[in-house]
PDB file of C-alpha atoms in Angstrom:
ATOM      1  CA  UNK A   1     100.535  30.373  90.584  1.00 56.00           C
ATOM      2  CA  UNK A   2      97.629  28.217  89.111  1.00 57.00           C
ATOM      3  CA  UNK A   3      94.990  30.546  90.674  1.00 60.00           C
ATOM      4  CA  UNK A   4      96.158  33.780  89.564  1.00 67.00           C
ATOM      5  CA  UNK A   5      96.576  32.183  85.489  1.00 68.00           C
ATOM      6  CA  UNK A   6      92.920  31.362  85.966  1.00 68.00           C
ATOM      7  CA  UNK A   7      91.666  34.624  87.926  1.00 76.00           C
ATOM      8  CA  UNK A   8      93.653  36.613  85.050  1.00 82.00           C
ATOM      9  CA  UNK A   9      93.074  34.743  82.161  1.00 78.00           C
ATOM     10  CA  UNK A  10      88.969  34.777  83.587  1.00 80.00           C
ATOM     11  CA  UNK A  11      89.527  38.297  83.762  1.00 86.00           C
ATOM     12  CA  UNK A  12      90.809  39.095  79.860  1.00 88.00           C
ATOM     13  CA  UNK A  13      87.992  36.636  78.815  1.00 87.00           C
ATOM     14  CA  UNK A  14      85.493  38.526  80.423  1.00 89.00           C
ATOM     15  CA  UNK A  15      86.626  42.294  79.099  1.00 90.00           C
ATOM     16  CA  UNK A  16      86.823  41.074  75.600  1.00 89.00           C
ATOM     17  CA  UNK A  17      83.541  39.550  75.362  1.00 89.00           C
ATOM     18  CA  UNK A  18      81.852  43.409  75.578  1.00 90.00           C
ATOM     19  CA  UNK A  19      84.435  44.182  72.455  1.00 91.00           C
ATOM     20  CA  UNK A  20      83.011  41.079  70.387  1.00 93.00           C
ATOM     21  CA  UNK A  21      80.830  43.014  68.762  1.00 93.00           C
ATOM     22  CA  UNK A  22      81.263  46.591  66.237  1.00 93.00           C
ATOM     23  CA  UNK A  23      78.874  48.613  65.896  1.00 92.00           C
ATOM     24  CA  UNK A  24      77.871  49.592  62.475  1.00 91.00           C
ATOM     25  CA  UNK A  25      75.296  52.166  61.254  1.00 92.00           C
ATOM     26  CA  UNK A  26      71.036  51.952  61.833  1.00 92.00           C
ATOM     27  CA  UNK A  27      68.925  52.205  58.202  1.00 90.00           C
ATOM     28  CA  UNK A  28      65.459  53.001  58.066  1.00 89.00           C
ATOM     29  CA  UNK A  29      63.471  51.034  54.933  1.00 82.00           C
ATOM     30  CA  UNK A  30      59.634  51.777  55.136  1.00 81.00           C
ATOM     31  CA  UNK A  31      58.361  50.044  58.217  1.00 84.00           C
ATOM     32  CA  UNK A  32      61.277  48.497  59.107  1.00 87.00           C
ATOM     33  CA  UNK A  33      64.594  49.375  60.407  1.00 90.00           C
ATOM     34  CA  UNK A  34      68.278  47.680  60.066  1.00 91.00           C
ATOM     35  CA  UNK A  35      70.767  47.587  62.662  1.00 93.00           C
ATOM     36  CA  UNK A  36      74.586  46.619  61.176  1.00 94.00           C
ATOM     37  CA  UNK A  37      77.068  45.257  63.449  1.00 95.00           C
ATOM     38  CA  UNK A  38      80.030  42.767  62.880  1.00 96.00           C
ATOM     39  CA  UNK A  39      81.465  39.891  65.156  1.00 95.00           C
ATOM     40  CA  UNK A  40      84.899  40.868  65.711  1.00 95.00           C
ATOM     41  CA  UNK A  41      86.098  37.212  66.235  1.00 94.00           C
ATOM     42  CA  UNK A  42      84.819  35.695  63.195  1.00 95.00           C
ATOM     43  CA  UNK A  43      85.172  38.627  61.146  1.00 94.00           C
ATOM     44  CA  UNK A  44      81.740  38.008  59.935  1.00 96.00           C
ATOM     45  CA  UNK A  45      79.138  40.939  59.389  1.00 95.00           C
ATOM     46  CA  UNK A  46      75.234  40.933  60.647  1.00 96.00           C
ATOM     47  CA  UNK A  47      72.017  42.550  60.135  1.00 93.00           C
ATOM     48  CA  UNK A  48      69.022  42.835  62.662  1.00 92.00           C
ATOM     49  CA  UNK A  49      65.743  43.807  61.260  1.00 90.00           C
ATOM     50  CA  UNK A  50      63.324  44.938  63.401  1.00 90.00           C
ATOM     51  CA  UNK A  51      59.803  46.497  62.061  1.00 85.00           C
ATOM     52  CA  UNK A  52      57.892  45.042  58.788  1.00 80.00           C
ATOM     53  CA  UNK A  53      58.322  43.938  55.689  1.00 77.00           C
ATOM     54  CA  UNK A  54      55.622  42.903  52.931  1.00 75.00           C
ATOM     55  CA  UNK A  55      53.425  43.324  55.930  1.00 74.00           C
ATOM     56  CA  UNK A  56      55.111  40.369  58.026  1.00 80.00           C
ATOM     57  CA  UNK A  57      55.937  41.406  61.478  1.00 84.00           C
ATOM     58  CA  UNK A  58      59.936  40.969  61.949  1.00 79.00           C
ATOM     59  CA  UNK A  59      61.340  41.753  65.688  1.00 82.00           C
ATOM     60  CA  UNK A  60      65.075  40.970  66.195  1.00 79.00           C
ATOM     61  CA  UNK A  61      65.591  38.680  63.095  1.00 86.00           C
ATOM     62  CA  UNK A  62      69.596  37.882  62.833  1.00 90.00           C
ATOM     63  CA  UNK A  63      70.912  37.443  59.484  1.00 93.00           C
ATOM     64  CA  UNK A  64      74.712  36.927  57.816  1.00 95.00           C
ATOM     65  CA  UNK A  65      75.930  39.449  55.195  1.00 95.00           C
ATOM     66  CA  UNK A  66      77.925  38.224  52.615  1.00 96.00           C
ATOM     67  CA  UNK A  67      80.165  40.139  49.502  1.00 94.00           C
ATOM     68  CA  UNK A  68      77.940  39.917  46.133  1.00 95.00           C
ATOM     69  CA  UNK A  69      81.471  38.034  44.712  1.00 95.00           C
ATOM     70  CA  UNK A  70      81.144  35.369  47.936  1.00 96.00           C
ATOM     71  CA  UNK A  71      77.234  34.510  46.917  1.00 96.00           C
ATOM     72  CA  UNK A  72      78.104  34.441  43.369  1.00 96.00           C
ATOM     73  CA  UNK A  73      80.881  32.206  43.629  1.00 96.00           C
ATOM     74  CA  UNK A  74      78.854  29.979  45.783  1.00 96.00           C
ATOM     75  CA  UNK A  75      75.927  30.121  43.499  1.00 96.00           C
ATOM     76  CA  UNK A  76      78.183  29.100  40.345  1.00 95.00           C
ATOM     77  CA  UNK A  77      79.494  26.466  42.257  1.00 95.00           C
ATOM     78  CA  UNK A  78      76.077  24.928  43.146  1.00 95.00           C
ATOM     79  CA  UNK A  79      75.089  25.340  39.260  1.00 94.00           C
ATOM     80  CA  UNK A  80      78.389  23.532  38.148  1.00 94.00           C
ATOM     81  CA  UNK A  81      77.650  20.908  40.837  1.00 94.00           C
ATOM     82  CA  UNK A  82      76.589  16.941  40.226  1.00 94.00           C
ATOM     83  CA  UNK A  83      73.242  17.923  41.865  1.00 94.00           C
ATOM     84  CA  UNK A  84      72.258  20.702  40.166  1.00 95.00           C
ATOM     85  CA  UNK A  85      74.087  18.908  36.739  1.00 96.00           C
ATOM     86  CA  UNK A  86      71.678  16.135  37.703  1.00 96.00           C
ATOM     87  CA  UNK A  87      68.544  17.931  37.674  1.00 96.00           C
ATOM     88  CA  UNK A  88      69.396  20.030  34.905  1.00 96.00           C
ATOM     89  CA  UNK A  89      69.549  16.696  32.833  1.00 97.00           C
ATOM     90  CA  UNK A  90      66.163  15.052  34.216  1.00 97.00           C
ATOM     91  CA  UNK A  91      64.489  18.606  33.231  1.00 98.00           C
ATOM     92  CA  UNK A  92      65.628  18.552  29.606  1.00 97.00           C
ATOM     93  CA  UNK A  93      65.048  14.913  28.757  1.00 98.00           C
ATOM     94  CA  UNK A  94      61.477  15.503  30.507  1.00 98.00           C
ATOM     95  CA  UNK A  95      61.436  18.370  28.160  1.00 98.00           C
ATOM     96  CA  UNK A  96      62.737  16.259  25.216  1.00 98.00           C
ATOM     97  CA  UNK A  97      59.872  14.023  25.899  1.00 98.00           C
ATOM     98  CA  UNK A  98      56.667  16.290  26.424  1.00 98.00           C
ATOM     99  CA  UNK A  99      57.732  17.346  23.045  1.00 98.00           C
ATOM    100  CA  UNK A 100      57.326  14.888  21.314  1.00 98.00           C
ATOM    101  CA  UNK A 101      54.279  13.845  22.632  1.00 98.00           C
ATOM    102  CA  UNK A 102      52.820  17.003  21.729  1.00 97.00           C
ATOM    103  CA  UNK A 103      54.148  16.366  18.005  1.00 97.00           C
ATOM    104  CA  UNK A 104      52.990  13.076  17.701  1.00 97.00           C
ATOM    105  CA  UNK A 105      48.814  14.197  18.462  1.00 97.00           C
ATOM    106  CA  UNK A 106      49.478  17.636  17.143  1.00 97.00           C
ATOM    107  CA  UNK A 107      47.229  16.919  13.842  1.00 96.00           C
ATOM    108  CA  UNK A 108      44.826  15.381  15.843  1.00 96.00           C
ATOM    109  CA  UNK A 109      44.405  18.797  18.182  1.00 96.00           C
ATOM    110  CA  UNK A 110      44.209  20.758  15.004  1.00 96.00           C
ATOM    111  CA  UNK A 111      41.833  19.059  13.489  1.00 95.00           C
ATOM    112  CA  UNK A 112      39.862  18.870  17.152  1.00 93.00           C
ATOM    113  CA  UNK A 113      40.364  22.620  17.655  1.00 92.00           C
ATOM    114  CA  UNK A 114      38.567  22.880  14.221  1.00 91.00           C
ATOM    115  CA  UNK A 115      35.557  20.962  14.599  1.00 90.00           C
ATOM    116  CA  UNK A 116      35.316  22.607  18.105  1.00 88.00           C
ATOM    117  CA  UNK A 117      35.187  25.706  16.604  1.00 85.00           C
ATOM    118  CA  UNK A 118      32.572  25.106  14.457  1.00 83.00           C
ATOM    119  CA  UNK A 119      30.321  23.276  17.007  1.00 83.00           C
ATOM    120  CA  UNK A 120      31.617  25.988  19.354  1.00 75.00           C
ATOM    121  CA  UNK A 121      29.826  28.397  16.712  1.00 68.00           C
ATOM    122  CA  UNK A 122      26.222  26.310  16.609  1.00 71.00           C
ATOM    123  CA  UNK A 123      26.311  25.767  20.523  1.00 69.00           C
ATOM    124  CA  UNK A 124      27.238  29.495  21.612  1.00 64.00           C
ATOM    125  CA  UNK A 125      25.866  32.090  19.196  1.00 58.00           C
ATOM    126  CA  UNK A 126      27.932  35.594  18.504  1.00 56.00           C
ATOM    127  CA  UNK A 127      28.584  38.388  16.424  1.00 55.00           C
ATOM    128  CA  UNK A 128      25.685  40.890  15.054  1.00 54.00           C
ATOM    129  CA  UNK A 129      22.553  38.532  15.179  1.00 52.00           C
ATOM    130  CA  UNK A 130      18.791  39.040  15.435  1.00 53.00           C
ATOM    131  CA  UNK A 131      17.063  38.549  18.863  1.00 51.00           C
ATOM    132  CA  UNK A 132      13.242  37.853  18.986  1.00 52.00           C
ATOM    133  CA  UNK A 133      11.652  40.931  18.056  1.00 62.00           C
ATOM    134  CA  UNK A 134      14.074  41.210  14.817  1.00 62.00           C
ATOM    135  CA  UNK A 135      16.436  43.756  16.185  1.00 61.00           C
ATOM    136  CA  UNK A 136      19.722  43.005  15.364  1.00 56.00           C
ATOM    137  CA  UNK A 137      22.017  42.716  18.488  1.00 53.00           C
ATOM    138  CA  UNK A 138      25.761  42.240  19.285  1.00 52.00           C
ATOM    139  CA  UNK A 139      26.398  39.056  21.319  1.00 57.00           C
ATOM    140  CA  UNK A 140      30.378  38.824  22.307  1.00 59.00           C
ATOM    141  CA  UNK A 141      31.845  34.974  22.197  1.00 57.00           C
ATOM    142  CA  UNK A 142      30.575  32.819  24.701  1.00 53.00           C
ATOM    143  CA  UNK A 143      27.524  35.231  25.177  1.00 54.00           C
ATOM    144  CA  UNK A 144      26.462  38.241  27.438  1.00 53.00           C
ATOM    145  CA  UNK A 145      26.217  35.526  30.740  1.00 61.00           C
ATOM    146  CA  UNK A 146      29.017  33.348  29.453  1.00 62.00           C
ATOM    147  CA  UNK A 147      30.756  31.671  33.106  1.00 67.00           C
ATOM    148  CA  UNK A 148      33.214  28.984  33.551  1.00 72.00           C
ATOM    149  CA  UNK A 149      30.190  26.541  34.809  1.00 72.00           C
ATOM    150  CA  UNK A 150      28.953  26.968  31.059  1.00 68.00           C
ATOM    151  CA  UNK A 151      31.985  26.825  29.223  1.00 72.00           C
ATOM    152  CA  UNK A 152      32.415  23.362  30.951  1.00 77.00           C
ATOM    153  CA  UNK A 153      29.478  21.818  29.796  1.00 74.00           C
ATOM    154  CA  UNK A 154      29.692  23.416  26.540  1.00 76.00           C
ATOM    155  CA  UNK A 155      33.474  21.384  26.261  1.00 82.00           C
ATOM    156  CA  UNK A 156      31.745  18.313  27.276  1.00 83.00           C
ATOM    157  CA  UNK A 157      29.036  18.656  24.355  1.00 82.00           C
ATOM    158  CA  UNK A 158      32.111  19.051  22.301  1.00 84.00           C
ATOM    159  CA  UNK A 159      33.831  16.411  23.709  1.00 86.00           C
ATOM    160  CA  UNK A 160      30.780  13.901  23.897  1.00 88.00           C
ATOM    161  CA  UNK A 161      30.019  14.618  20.016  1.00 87.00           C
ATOM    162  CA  UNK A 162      33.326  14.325  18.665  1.00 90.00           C
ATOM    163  CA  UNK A 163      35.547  10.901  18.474  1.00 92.00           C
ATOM    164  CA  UNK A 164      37.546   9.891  21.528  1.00 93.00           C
ATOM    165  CA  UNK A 165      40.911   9.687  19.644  1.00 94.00           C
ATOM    166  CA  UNK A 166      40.617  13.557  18.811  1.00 94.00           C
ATOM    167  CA  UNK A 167      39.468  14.759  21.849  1.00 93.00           C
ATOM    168  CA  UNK A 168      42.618  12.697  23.937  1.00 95.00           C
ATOM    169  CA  UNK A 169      44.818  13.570  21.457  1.00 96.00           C
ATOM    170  CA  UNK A 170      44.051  17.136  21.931  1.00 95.00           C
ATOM    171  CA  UNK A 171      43.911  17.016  25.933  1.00 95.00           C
ATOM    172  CA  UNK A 172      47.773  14.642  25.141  1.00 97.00           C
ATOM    173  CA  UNK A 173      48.742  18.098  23.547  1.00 97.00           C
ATOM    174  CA  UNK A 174      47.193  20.595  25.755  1.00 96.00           C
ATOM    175  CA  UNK A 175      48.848  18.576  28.457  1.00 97.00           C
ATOM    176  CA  UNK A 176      51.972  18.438  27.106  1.00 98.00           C
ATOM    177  CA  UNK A 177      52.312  21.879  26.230  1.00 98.00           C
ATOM    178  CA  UNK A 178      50.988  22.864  29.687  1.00 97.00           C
ATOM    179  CA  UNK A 179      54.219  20.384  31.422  1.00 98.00           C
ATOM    180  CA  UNK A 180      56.907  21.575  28.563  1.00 98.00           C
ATOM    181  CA  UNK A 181      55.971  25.456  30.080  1.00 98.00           C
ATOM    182  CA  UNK A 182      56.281  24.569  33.600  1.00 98.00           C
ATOM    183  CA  UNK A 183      59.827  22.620  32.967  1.00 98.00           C
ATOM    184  CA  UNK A 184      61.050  24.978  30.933  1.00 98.00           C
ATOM    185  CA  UNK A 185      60.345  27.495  33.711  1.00 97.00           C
ATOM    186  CA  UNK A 186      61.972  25.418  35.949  1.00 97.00           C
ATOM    187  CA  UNK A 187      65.170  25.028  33.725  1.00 97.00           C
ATOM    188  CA  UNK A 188      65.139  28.540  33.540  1.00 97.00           C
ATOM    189  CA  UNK A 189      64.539  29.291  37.692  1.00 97.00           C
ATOM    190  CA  UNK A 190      67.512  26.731  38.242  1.00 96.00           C
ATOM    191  CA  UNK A 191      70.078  29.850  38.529  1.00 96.00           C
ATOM    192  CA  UNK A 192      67.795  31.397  41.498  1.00 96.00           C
ATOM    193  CA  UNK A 193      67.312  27.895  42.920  1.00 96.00           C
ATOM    194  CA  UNK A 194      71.220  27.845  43.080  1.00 96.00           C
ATOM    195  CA  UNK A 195      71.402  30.714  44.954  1.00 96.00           C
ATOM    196  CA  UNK A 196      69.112  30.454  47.361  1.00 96.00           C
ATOM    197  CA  UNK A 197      70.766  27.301  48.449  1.00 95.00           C
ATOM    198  CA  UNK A 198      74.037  28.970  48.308  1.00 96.00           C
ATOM    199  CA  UNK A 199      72.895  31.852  50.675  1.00 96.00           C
ATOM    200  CA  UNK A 200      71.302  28.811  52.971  1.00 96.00           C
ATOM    201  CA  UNK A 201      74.784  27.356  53.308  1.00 96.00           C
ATOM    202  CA  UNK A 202      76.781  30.134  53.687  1.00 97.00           C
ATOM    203  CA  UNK A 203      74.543  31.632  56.284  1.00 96.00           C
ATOM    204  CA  UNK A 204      74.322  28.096  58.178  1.00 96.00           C
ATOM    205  CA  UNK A 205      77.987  28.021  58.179  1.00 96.00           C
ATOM    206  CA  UNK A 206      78.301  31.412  59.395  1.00 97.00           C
ATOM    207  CA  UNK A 207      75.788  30.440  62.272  1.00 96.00           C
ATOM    208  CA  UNK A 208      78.073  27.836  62.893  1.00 97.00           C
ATOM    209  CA  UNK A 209      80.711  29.758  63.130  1.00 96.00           C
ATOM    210  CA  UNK A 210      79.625  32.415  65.377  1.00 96.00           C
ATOM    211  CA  UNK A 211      78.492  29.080  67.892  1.00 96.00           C
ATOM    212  CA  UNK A 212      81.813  27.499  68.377  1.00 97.00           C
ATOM    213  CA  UNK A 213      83.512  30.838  68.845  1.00 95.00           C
ATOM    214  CA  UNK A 214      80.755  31.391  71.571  1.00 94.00           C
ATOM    215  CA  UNK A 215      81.904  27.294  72.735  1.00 96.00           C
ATOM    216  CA  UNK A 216      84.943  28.369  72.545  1.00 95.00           C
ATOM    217  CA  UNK A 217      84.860  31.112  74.780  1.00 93.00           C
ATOM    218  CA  UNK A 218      82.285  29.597  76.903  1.00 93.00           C
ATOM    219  CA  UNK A 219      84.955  26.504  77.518  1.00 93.00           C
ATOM    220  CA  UNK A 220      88.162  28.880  78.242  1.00 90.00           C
ATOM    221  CA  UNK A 221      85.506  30.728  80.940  1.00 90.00           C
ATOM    222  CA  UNK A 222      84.466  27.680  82.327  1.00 91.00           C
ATOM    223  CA  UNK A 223      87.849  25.703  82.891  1.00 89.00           C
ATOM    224  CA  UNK A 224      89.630  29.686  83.697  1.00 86.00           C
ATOM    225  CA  UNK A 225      86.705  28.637  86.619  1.00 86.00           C
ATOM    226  CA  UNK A 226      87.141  25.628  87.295  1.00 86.00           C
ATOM    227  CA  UNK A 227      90.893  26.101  87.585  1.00 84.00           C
ATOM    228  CA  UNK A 228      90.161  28.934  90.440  1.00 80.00           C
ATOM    229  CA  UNK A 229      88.282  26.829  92.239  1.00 81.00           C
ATOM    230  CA  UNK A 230      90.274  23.267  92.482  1.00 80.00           C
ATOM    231  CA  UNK A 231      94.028  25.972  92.900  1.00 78.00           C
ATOM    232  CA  UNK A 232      91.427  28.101  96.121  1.00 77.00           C
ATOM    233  CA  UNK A 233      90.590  24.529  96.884  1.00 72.00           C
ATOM    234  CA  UNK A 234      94.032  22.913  97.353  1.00 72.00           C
ATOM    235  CA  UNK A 235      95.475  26.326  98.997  1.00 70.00           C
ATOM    236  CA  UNK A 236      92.581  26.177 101.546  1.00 67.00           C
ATOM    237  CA  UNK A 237      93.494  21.909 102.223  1.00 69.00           C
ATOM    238  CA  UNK A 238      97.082  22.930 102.650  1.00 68.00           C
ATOM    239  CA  UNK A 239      96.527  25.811 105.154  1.00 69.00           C
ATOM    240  CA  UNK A 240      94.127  23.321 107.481  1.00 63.00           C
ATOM    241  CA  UNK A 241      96.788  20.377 107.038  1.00 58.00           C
TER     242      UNK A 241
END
């Protein structure tokens, strides 16, 4: 009676497997084409992309689909959680401080923007002026060869000639302008971050997913097996005793 549960129940596990899997319709993007299908156990919908995309070579790449309303639940919930609070926190007070250390040698980069200027003026000539012969020429700012390689050693006349409190209170400002942008960026890319790590998690929990139903089914196979062999085992014993 043993045997025949576990040749039987072998038997359904091994015609169902075939059924795991609909199949849903092919799309053609560009260079690269989408198959749809959906595992039947978990309920959960896939995509395989096979061709390119942006010019990277994809060939059987497996991915979760998920409901716009599932991945912006998720994502809201990330944004409303401690760790995203958290960050959200240590950005603005960051923010909070860069600014004030820009308003605190603001004056100083003002006045070292306008003394710059003027050496700036002396050190690269421009505007309508008259070359050697006495013909009067248009030179644009920072002159017909100007290159970075110039420009730096024309900052570090400007720098060497004026006094050291101006020119690190302007690089204080420049600097903390330059940090308040990229926070503020970063404050503002928080909502993406959020969902990007909610489409992580739900598509590592729906790999997850799909693996213990494949255990599962796997585990019924194997002991369906095992129980075969041990009841064809003890029937064989029993005849020879």
């Amino acid at each position: 009676m043993l045997r025949w549960f576990g040749v039987i129940f072998l038997t359904i596990l091994i015609i169902i497997y075939p059924f795991r899997w609909e199949k849903g319709p092919t799309q053609k993007f560009g260079n690269s084409t989408i198959v749809h299908k959906k595992d039947r156990w978990t309920g959960q919908p896939w995509i395989i992309t096979y061709g390119s995309i942006d010019g990277k070579i994809i060939s059987g790449e497996e991915s979760a689909v998920f409901p716009p309303s599932i991945i912006e639940a998720k994502k809201l919930s990330k944004l409303s959680g401690s760790e995203m609070q958290q960050k959200r926190v240590e950005i603005e007070q960051e923010i909070t401080k860069q600014k004030q250390i820009a308003s605190r040698n603001f004056e100083g980069h003002e006045k070292y923007l306008e003394l710059a200027n003027s050496m700036r003026d002396e050190l690269v000539p421009h505007g309508w002026i008259k070359d050697k012969s006495g013909k009067k020429v248009y030179i644009p700012a920072g002159g017909w060869d100007w290159t970075p390689e110039k420009e730096k050693i024309i900052e570090q006349k400007i720098e060497a000639e004026l006094p050291q409190q101006l020119v690190n209170q302007h690089k204080n400002y420049v600097s903390a302008q330059s940090r308040i942008k990229e926070l503020s960026e970063e404050l503002n890319n928080l909502p993406n971050l959020a969902e990007k790590q909610a489409m992580t998690e739900l598509k590592n929990a729906a790999v997850k997913k799909r693996n213990i139903a494949t255990g599962v089914w796997s585990s019924l196979s194997l002991l369906s097996l095992i129980t075969i062999v041990i009841s064809f085992v003890r029937r064989k014993n029993k005849i020879e005793a």
